[in-house]
Amino acid sequence: MNGPIGVFDSGLGGLSVLKELRKVLPNENYIFYEDSIHNPYGVKSEEELIQITSQIVDYLLERNCKIIVIACNTATTCCMKTLRKMYPNVIFVGTVPAIKVAYDHHYKHTIILSTPYTTQSKRVQELIHDYHSPEQEIINVSGENLANLIELDKKQEIYDFLEKTLGKYRGKVDSVVLGCTHYPLVSDVFKKVLPGVALLDGGNGVAREVKHQLENAHLISTASVEGKIEIINRLDDRYIDRSFEILNS
Ligand code: DGL
């Protein structure tokens, strides 16, 4: 019950989910495995991603995590079903592009921006099919290398990419689904390129689902003080300082 919540992503992106988790479940302990070594996930094959993510799951289970949060749309759309089969006793919560949120809010012109893997995935096609009204225009766009540019903090290149890819929709769309957990980290750039447009991500929904799953399994922490966060990054320790800065910003 007082074991940590394990969270992982291909790098810093999972922080956008961890921030929401901390708001909803402040007294839990967290281990966040940011897999910057293998960033970007969005251009890898299914076989590679299953191999990489199952190794992370093994590690988080060795560390006694009571639930595993896949804070990555790419890893969720690609590996969730297989991981659930491989680890039938583990509780997994994943994240998928917040297409349902756009539908629930009756937006009329929605861009879905995600990694190349997610953009082409069957899961995104299913979500568009399930949560799409005839009056709603959906524009499914690949974010190409954007997650990696965010990982490397390439500010000018991030702006140039978003301007080139989304600038043409200025004044023509009312919402953008940030279908990669790295994207909320640069929401200020999205706002510059598409002023006034609603930016939708799944972070809060994931946090509420984790709470629900822990309550169901009677695994909510009994601690009455704020929990600890451990961040693991095997590429470079400097990412850890940067992560805490992002987390506390
Ligand atoms: N942050 C991840 C996602 O939500 C993956 C980005 C990447 O490594 O390509 O899809």
Coordinates of C-alpha atoms and ligand atoms in Angstrom, one line a residue:
M1 CA 0.0 0.0 0.0
N2 CA 2.9 2.4 0.7
G3 CA 4.9 1.2 -2.3
P4 CA 5.6 3.8 -4.9
I5 CA 3.7 4.6 -8.1
G6 CA 5.9 3.8 -11.1
V7 CA 5.8 6.2 -14.0
F8 CA 7.7 6.0 -17.3
D9 CA 8.1 7.8 -20.6
S10 CA 10.7 8.2 -23.3
G11 CA 12.1 11.2 -21.4
L12 CA 10.9 14.4 -20.0
G13 CA 7.4 14.2 -21.4
G14 CA 6.1 12.1 -18.5
L15 CA 6.6 15.1 -16.3
S16 CA 3.4 16.6 -17.7
V17 CA 1.6 13.6 -16.3
L18 CA 3.6 13.4 -13.1
K19 CA 2.6 17.1 -12.4
E20 CA -1.1 16.1 -12.5
L21 CA -0.5 12.9 -10.5
R22 CA 1.0 15.0 -7.7
K23 CA -2.0 17.3 -7.6
V24 CA -4.4 14.5 -7.4
L25 CA -2.4 12.1 -5.2
P26 CA 0.1 14.3 -3.2
N27 CA 0.9 11.8 -0.5
E28 CA 2.1 9.0 -2.8
N29 CA 5.7 8.3 -3.5
Y30 CA 6.8 8.2 -7.1
I31 CA 9.5 6.7 -9.2
F32 CA 9.7 8.4 -12.6
Y33 CA 11.9 6.5 -15.1
E34 CA 12.6 8.9 -17.9
D35 CA 14.1 6.8 -20.7
S36 CA 16.0 9.6 -22.5
I37 CA 18.5 7.0 -23.8
H38 CA 15.8 5.6 -26.1
N39 CA 14.2 8.9 -27.1
P40 CA 12.4 9.3 -29.4
Y41 CA 10.0 6.3 -29.1
G42 CA 7.8 7.6 -31.9
V43 CA 10.0 6.4 -34.8
K44 CA 10.7 2.9 -33.3
S45 CA 9.1 -0.4 -34.3
E46 CA 6.6 -2.3 -32.2
E47 CA 9.2 -5.1 -31.4
E48 CA 11.7 -2.5 -30.2
L49 CA 9.2 -0.7 -28.1
I50 CA 7.9 -3.8 -26.4
Q51 CA 11.5 -4.9 -25.6
I52 CA 12.4 -1.4 -24.2
T53 CA 9.2 -0.9 -22.2
S54 CA 9.1 -4.4 -20.7
Q55 CA 12.6 -3.9 -19.3
I56 CA 11.4 -0.7 -17.7
V57 CA 8.4 -2.5 -16.2
D58 CA 10.7 -5.2 -14.8
Y59 CA 12.8 -2.5 -13.2
L60 CA 9.8 -0.7 -11.6
L61 CA 8.4 -4.0 -10.3
E62 CA 11.8 -4.8 -8.7
R63 CA 11.4 -1.5 -7.0
N64 CA 8.0 -2.6 -5.6
C65 CA 5.8 -0.3 -7.6
K66 CA 2.2 -0.9 -6.8
I67 CA 0.9 0.4 -10.2
I68 CA 2.6 1.4 -13.4
V69 CA 1.7 4.5 -15.3
I70 CA 2.7 4.6 -19.0
A71 CA 3.0 8.4 -19.3
C72 CA 3.6 8.1 -23.0
N73 CA 1.0 8.0 -25.8
T74 CA 3.3 6.1 -28.1
A75 CA 4.1 3.4 -25.6
T76 CA 0.5 3.1 -24.6
T77 CA -0.9 2.8 -28.2
C78 CA 1.9 0.4 -29.1
C79 CA 2.5 -1.8 -26.0
M80 CA -0.3 -1.6 -23.5
K81 CA -2.2 -4.7 -24.7
T82 CA 1.0 -6.8 -24.8
L83 CA 2.3 -5.6 -21.5
R84 CA -1.1 -6.4 -19.8
K85 CA -0.7 -10.0 -21.2
M86 CA 2.9 -10.3 -20.1
Y87 CA 2.1 -9.0 -16.6
P88 CA -1.4 -10.1 -15.8
N89 CA -1.2 -9.2 -12.1
V90 CA 0.1 -5.7 -12.6
I91 CA -2.2 -2.6 -12.7
F92 CA -1.4 -0.4 -15.7
V93 CA -2.8 3.0 -16.6
G94 CA -1.8 4.5 -19.9
T95 CA -2.4 7.7 -21.8
V96 CA -3.9 8.2 -25.3
P97 CA -4.6 11.4 -27.2
A98 CA -7.4 13.3 -25.6
I99 CA -9.7 13.0 -28.6
K100 CA -12.7 12.2 -26.3
V101 CA -12.1 15.5 -24.4
A102 CA -12.4 17.4 -27.7
Y103 CA -15.6 15.6 -28.5
D104 CA -17.1 16.1 -25.1
H105 CA -16.4 19.9 -25.4
H106 CA -18.0 20.1 -28.8
Y107 CA -15.0 21.6 -30.5
K108 CA -15.6 22.0 -34.2
H109 CA -12.1 22.0 -35.8
T110 CA -9.6 19.9 -34.0
I111 CA -6.0 19.1 -34.8
I112 CA -4.6 15.9 -33.3
L113 CA -0.8 16.2 -33.1
S114 CA 1.2 13.2 -32.0
T115 CA 4.3 11.2 -32.8
P116 CA 4.6 9.4 -36.2
Y117 CA 3.8 6.1 -34.5
T118 CA 0.7 7.4 -32.7
T119 CA -0.5 9.3 -35.7
Q120 CA -0.6 6.2 -37.8
S121 CA -1.8 3.8 -35.1
K122 CA -5.0 1.8 -35.2
R123 CA -5.8 3.1 -31.7
V124 CA -6.0 6.7 -32.9
Q125 CA -8.2 5.7 -35.8
E126 CA -10.5 3.9 -33.2
L127 CA -10.6 6.9 -31.0
I128 CA -11.5 9.2 -33.9
H129 CA -14.2 6.7 -35.0
D130 CA -15.6 6.5 -31.4
Y131 CA -15.5 10.2 -30.5
H132 CA -16.3 12.1 -33.6
S133 CA -19.5 14.0 -34.5
P134 CA -20.4 14.7 -38.1
E135 CA -20.0 18.5 -37.4
Q136 CA -16.5 18.1 -36.2
E137 CA -13.5 18.4 -38.5
I138 CA -10.5 16.3 -37.4
I139 CA -7.0 17.0 -38.7
N140 CA -4.6 14.2 -37.8
V141 CA -1.0 15.6 -38.0
S142 CA 2.3 13.9 -37.3
G143 CA 4.6 15.8 -34.9
E144 CA 7.6 14.2 -36.6
N145 CA 10.7 14.9 -34.5
L146 CA 9.1 17.4 -32.1
A147 CA 9.4 15.2 -28.9
N148 CA 13.1 14.9 -29.5
L149 CA 13.5 18.7 -30.1
I150 CA 11.7 19.3 -26.7
E151 CA 13.9 16.7 -25.1
L152 CA 17.0 18.6 -26.3
D153 CA 15.5 22.0 -25.4
K154 CA 15.9 23.3 -29.0
K155 CA 13.7 26.4 -28.5
Q156 CA 14.1 28.0 -32.0
E157 CA 13.6 24.7 -33.8
I158 CA 10.5 23.9 -31.8
Y159 CA 9.0 27.3 -32.7
D160 CA 10.0 26.8 -36.4
F161 CA 8.5 23.3 -36.6
L162 CA 5.2 24.4 -35.0
E163 CA 5.0 27.5 -37.2
K164 CA 5.7 25.5 -40.4
T165 CA 3.3 22.6 -39.4
L166 CA 0.4 24.4 -37.6
G167 CA 0.8 28.1 -38.6
K168 CA -1.5 27.5 -41.7
Y169 CA -4.4 26.6 -39.4
R170 CA -4.3 29.9 -37.5
G171 CA -7.9 31.2 -37.3
K172 CA -9.2 28.0 -38.7
V173 CA -9.1 25.6 -35.7
D174 CA -10.5 25.9 -32.1
S175 CA -8.6 23.1 -30.4
V176 CA -5.4 21.0 -30.5
V177 CA -5.1 17.6 -28.9
L178 CA -1.5 17.4 -27.6
G179 CA -1.2 13.7 -28.3
C180 CA 2.4 13.3 -26.9
T181 CA 3.2 13.9 -23.3
H182 CA 6.2 16.1 -24.3
Y183 CA 4.0 18.7 -26.0
P184 CA 2.4 20.3 -22.9
L185 CA 6.0 21.2 -21.8
V186 CA 6.0 23.8 -24.6
S187 CA 2.4 24.9 -24.4
D188 CA 3.6 28.5 -24.5
V189 CA 4.9 28.0 -28.0
F190 CA 1.7 26.4 -29.1
K191 CA -0.2 29.5 -27.8
K192 CA 2.1 31.8 -29.7
V193 CA 1.6 29.9 -33.0
L194 CA -2.2 29.4 -32.5
P195 CA -3.5 32.1 -30.2
G196 CA -6.8 31.5 -28.4
V197 CA -6.9 27.8 -29.3
A198 CA -7.8 25.2 -26.6
L199 CA -4.9 22.9 -25.9
L200 CA -6.1 19.5 -24.7
D201 CA -4.0 16.8 -23.0
G202 CA -4.8 13.6 -21.0
G203 CA -2.7 14.3 -17.9
N204 CA -5.5 15.1 -15.5
G205 CA -7.6 12.2 -16.8
V206 CA -4.7 9.8 -16.2
A207 CA -4.2 11.1 -12.7
R208 CA -7.9 10.6 -11.9
E209 CA -7.8 7.1 -13.4
V210 CA -4.8 6.2 -11.3
K211 CA -6.6 7.3 -8.1
H212 CA -9.7 5.3 -9.1
Q213 CA -7.6 2.2 -9.7
L214 CA -5.7 2.5 -6.4
E215 CA -9.0 3.0 -4.5
N216 CA -10.5 0.0 -6.2
A217 CA -7.5 -2.2 -5.2
H218 CA -7.3 -0.6 -1.7
L219 CA -3.8 0.6 -2.4
I220 CA -4.1 4.3 -1.7
S221 CA -1.2 5.4 0.5
T222 CA -2.0 5.9 4.2
A223 CA 0.7 8.5 4.6
S224 CA -0.4 11.9 5.9
V225 CA 2.6 13.9 4.6
E226 CA 3.6 14.8 1.0
G227 CA 5.3 11.8 -0.8
K228 CA 8.8 11.7 -2.3
I229 CA 9.7 11.7 -6.0
E230 CA 12.7 9.8 -7.4
I231 CA 13.7 10.5 -11.0
I232 CA 15.9 8.1 -12.9
N233 CA 17.7 9.1 -16.1
R234 CA 20.5 6.9 -17.3
L235 CA 21.5 9.2 -20.1
D236 CA 22.7 12.1 -18.1
D237 CA 22.3 13.3 -14.5
R238 CA 21.7 16.9 -15.7
Y239 CA 18.3 15.8 -16.9
I240 CA 17.3 15.2 -13.3
D241 CA 17.9 18.8 -12.2
R242 CA 16.0 20.0 -15.3
S243 CA 13.2 17.6 -14.5
F244 CA 12.7 18.9 -11.0
E245 CA 12.8 22.5 -12.3
I246 CA 10.0 21.6 -14.8
L247 CA 8.1 19.8 -12.1
N248 CA 8.2 22.7 -9.7
S249 CA 7.5 25.4 -12.4
Ligands
DGL1 N1 6.2 11.4 -24.8 C1 5.9 10.3 -25.7 C2 4.5 10.3 -26.1 O1 3.6 10.7 -25.4 C3 6.9 9.8 -26.7 C4 7.7 10.8 -27.5 C5 8.7 10.1 -28.3 O2 9.7 9.6 -27.6 O3 8.6 10.0 -29.5 O4 4.2 9.8 -27.2

